[in-house]
């Protein structure tokens, strides 16, 4: 069953924050001028996908959904993302941490896909692919530099899925979020991460914490 379907454009910053309240995220607009954001979010009990794009510099603090792994994959037209004072481009995958270390700055034009999948499902797919347990090569709170060709496949898959879900306003969710779709998405994520090289991310200095 489709849950929490949102397909909306926001010109009010407070309304945008309210729409993302289930993510336990805090936003601060750093850029001057009128705010605008486009958001698409959909999913079910096994998979949640979001796609957002905004026009202002934003500071983000908070945490991702508690269950499963949450990944940020950037659209190929996305601005870079600053996390823990480092700049990451669209050939990286960010694995969200479990604590409140999600402290980042989104540049104007930031355009990520955010995917949350259940841990047991990813473990099942990983085993079928002959890969080790995801815990051995997916570390929460880490960033991985991925192969550009593999990343292009993943971005294309997510782009098509989001475009079809948006065009049908979620009415074909049973088809678009079929078991085969989830399996293919998990395969693309796992194949990217298993072959990727982790990037050493700087720790935030405790004196800078709020």
Short mmCIF file of C-alpha atoms in Angstrom, two decimals:
data_model
loop_
_atom_site.label_atom_id
_atom_site.label_comp_id
_atom_site.label_asym_id
_atom_site.label_seq_id
_atom_site.Cartn_x
_atom_site.Cartn_y
_atom_site.Cartn_z
CA UNK A 1 0.00 0.00 0.00
CA UNK A 2 1.34 3.43 -0.96
CA UNK A 3 2.21 5.61 2.03
CA UNK A 4 2.88 9.32 2.47
CA UNK A 5 2.59 10.27 -1.20
CA UNK A 6 3.64 13.88 -1.76
CA UNK A 7 4.08 15.64 -5.08
CA UNK A 8 4.19 19.33 -4.38
CA UNK A 9 5.98 22.60 -5.02
CA UNK A 10 6.59 24.83 -2.01
CA UNK A 11 7.12 28.58 -1.94
CA UNK A 12 6.69 28.74 1.83
CA UNK A 13 9.68 27.54 3.87
CA UNK A 14 7.62 26.65 6.96
CA UNK A 15 5.24 24.49 4.90
CA UNK A 16 8.24 22.70 3.41
CA UNK A 17 9.62 21.91 6.87
CA UNK A 18 6.23 20.60 7.97
CA UNK A 19 6.07 18.23 4.99
CA UNK A 20 9.34 16.61 6.10
CA UNK A 21 8.56 16.41 9.82
CA UNK A 22 8.60 12.57 9.81
CA UNK A 23 12.31 12.76 8.97
CA UNK A 24 13.22 14.52 12.22
CA UNK A 25 15.11 17.16 10.24
CA UNK A 26 15.74 20.78 11.09
CA UNK A 27 16.28 23.28 8.27
CA UNK A 28 17.65 26.79 8.36
CA UNK A 29 17.52 28.92 5.23
CA UNK A 30 20.89 30.62 4.78
CA UNK A 31 20.28 32.27 1.41
CA UNK A 32 18.26 35.45 1.04
CA UNK A 33 15.23 35.76 -1.20
CA UNK A 34 12.11 33.77 -1.90
CA UNK A 35 12.29 30.06 -1.13
CA UNK A 36 11.17 27.41 -3.63
CA UNK A 37 11.33 23.63 -3.44
CA UNK A 38 9.89 20.71 -5.38
CA UNK A 39 9.37 17.48 -3.50
CA UNK A 40 8.22 14.02 -4.52
CA UNK A 41 7.93 11.33 -1.87
CA UNK A 42 6.36 7.88 -2.01
CA UNK A 43 6.80 4.34 -0.76
CA UNK A 44 5.41 1.54 1.35
CA UNK A 45 6.45 -0.39 4.45
CA UNK A 46 9.52 -1.82 2.67
CA UNK A 47 10.80 1.09 0.61
CA UNK A 48 10.66 4.88 0.84
CA UNK A 49 11.89 7.18 -1.94
CA UNK A 50 12.10 10.94 -1.95
CA UNK A 51 13.32 13.44 -4.53
CA UNK A 52 13.79 17.10 -3.63
CA UNK A 53 15.20 20.16 -5.32
CA UNK A 54 15.51 23.65 -3.84
CA UNK A 55 16.81 27.03 -4.86
CA UNK A 56 18.39 28.32 -1.63
CA UNK A 57 21.35 27.56 0.59
CA UNK A 58 20.05 25.39 3.45
CA UNK A 59 21.59 24.11 6.67
CA UNK A 60 20.31 20.66 7.66
CA UNK A 61 20.51 18.95 11.04
CA UNK A 62 18.76 15.82 12.21
CA UNK A 63 18.38 12.14 11.50
CA UNK A 64 16.98 9.79 8.88
CA UNK A 65 14.18 7.24 9.47
CA UNK A 66 15.11 4.83 12.24
CA UNK A 67 14.56 1.58 10.34
CA UNK A 68 16.81 0.36 7.56
CA UNK A 69 19.51 1.97 5.48
CA UNK A 70 19.02 5.43 4.02
CA UNK A 71 21.04 6.51 0.98
CA UNK A 72 21.43 9.84 -0.78
CA UNK A 73 22.03 9.60 -4.53
CA UNK A 74 22.40 12.85 -6.41
CA UNK A 75 20.68 13.66 -9.68
CA UNK A 76 23.10 14.41 -12.50
CA UNK A 77 22.02 18.08 -12.53
CA UNK A 78 22.47 18.46 -8.76
CA UNK A 79 24.66 21.01 -7.06
CA UNK A 80 27.25 19.54 -4.72
CA UNK A 81 26.48 18.77 -1.08
CA UNK A 82 28.62 19.89 1.87
CA UNK A 83 28.66 17.42 4.76
CA UNK A 84 31.08 17.67 7.69
CA UNK A 85 32.84 20.45 5.82
CA UNK A 86 33.57 18.33 2.76
CA UNK A 87 32.19 18.68 -0.77
CA UNK A 88 30.66 15.61 -2.47
CA UNK A 89 29.65 15.32 -6.10
CA UNK A 90 27.01 13.19 -7.85
CA UNK A 91 29.25 10.09 -8.19
CA UNK A 92 29.12 9.49 -4.45
CA UNK A 93 26.55 7.75 -2.28
CA UNK A 94 25.99 9.06 1.24
CA UNK A 95 24.82 6.46 3.77
CA UNK A 96 22.95 8.34 6.45
CA UNK A 97 24.07 7.87 10.07
CA UNK A 98 21.86 6.55 12.84
CA UNK A 99 22.63 9.41 15.22
CA UNK A 100 22.12 13.15 14.78
CA UNK A 101 25.28 13.57 12.75
CA UNK A 102 23.32 14.48 9.61
CA UNK A 103 24.73 17.99 9.56
CA UNK A 104 25.12 19.36 6.06
CA UNK A 105 24.77 22.34 3.80
CA UNK A 106 22.74 22.06 0.61
CA UNK A 107 23.79 24.40 -2.15
CA UNK A 108 21.18 26.17 -4.32
CA UNK A 109 20.16 23.62 -6.93
CA UNK A 110 20.74 20.62 -4.66
CA UNK A 111 18.74 17.76 -6.19
CA UNK A 112 19.05 14.41 -4.38
CA UNK A 113 17.16 11.14 -4.40
CA UNK A 114 16.80 9.72 -0.88
CA UNK A 115 16.16 5.99 -0.60
CA UNK A 116 15.34 4.02 2.57
CA UNK A 117 15.33 0.21 2.37
CA UNK A 118 14.90 -2.41 5.08
CA UNK A 119 18.09 -4.07 6.29
CA UNK A 120 16.78 -7.63 6.07
CA UNK A 121 15.70 -7.11 2.45
CA UNK A 122 19.11 -5.74 1.46
CA UNK A 123 20.75 -8.71 3.21
CA UNK A 124 18.57 -11.12 1.23
CA UNK A 125 19.42 -9.47 -2.09
CA UNK A 126 23.11 -9.28 -1.18
CA UNK A 127 23.23 -13.00 -0.39
CA UNK A 128 21.50 -13.87 -3.68
CA UNK A 129 24.06 -11.78 -5.57
CA UNK A 130 26.90 -13.63 -3.86
CA UNK A 131 27.94 -10.54 -1.90
CA UNK A 132 28.79 -10.51 1.82
CA UNK A 133 26.41 -9.19 4.43
CA UNK A 134 25.73 -5.48 3.79
CA UNK A 135 27.06 -4.61 7.25
CA UNK A 136 30.55 -5.54 6.02
CA UNK A 137 30.62 -3.00 3.18
CA UNK A 138 27.91 -0.46 3.99
CA UNK A 139 28.84 1.73 6.94
CA UNK A 140 26.24 4.16 8.21
CA UNK A 141 27.53 7.69 8.35
CA UNK A 142 30.01 7.12 5.50
CA UNK A 143 30.38 8.35 1.94
CA UNK A 144 31.55 6.18 -0.95
CA UNK A 145 33.04 7.22 -4.28
CA UNK A 146 31.39 5.06 -6.94
CA UNK A 147 32.10 4.12 -10.52
CA UNK A 148 30.56 6.79 -12.81
CA UNK A 149 29.05 4.20 -15.18
CA UNK A 150 27.39 2.25 -12.37
CA UNK A 151 26.15 5.50 -10.85
CA UNK A 152 24.66 6.60 -14.17
CA UNK A 153 22.60 3.37 -14.23
CA UNK A 154 21.36 3.96 -10.70
CA UNK A 155 20.45 7.59 -11.36
CA UNK A 156 18.62 6.66 -14.57
CA UNK A 157 16.63 3.96 -12.79
CA UNK A 158 15.59 6.36 -10.02
CA UNK A 159 14.80 9.13 -12.50
CA UNK A 160 12.47 6.91 -14.52
CA UNK A 161 10.75 5.52 -11.42
CA UNK A 162 10.16 9.01 -10.00
CA UNK A 163 8.96 10.36 -13.35
CA UNK A 164 6.41 7.56 -13.72
CA UNK A 165 5.21 7.87 -10.13
CA UNK A 166 4.80 11.63 -10.56
CA UNK A 167 2.99 11.29 -13.89
CA UNK A 168 0.46 8.81 -12.44
CA UNK A 169 0.14 10.60 -9.07
CA UNK A 170 0.83 7.29 -7.34
CA UNK A 171 -2.10 5.51 -9.00
CA UNK A 172 0.16 2.75 -10.42
CA UNK A 173 2.10 2.21 -7.22
CA UNK A 174 1.40 -1.53 -7.13
CA UNK A 175 3.13 -1.86 -10.49
CA UNK A 176 5.86 0.74 -9.99
CA UNK A 177 6.77 -0.57 -6.52
CA UNK A 178 6.58 -4.25 -7.41
CA UNK A 179 8.92 -6.81 -5.90
CA UNK A 180 10.92 -6.80 -9.13
CA UNK A 181 11.39 -3.01 -8.94
CA UNK A 182 12.60 -3.18 -5.35
CA UNK A 183 14.95 -6.04 -6.18
CA UNK A 184 16.44 -4.17 -9.13
CA UNK A 185 16.93 -1.00 -7.10
CA UNK A 186 18.58 -2.95 -4.28
CA UNK A 187 20.85 -4.68 -6.82
CA UNK A 188 21.95 -1.35 -8.28
CA UNK A 189 22.66 0.13 -4.85
CA UNK A 190 24.54 -2.92 -3.61
CA UNK A 191 26.62 -3.32 -6.77
CA UNK A 192 27.68 0.31 -6.52
CA UNK A 193 28.55 0.13 -2.83
CA UNK A 194 30.31 -3.24 -2.95
CA UNK A 195 32.68 -1.95 -5.63
CA UNK A 196 33.11 1.52 -4.12
CA UNK A 197 35.87 3.08 -2.09
CA UNK A 198 34.91 4.77 1.18
CA UNK A 199 35.83 8.42 1.56
CA UNK A 200 37.25 9.42 4.91
CA UNK A 201 34.80 11.95 6.31
CA UNK A 202 35.99 14.47 8.85
CA UNK A 203 34.55 14.32 12.34
CA UNK A 204 32.82 17.45 13.55
CA UNK A 205 34.62 19.19 16.38
CA UNK A 206 32.52 18.96 19.53
CA UNK A 207 32.98 22.69 20.08
CA UNK A 208 31.02 23.29 16.87
CA UNK A 209 28.01 21.25 17.89
CA UNK A 210 24.82 23.06 18.69
#
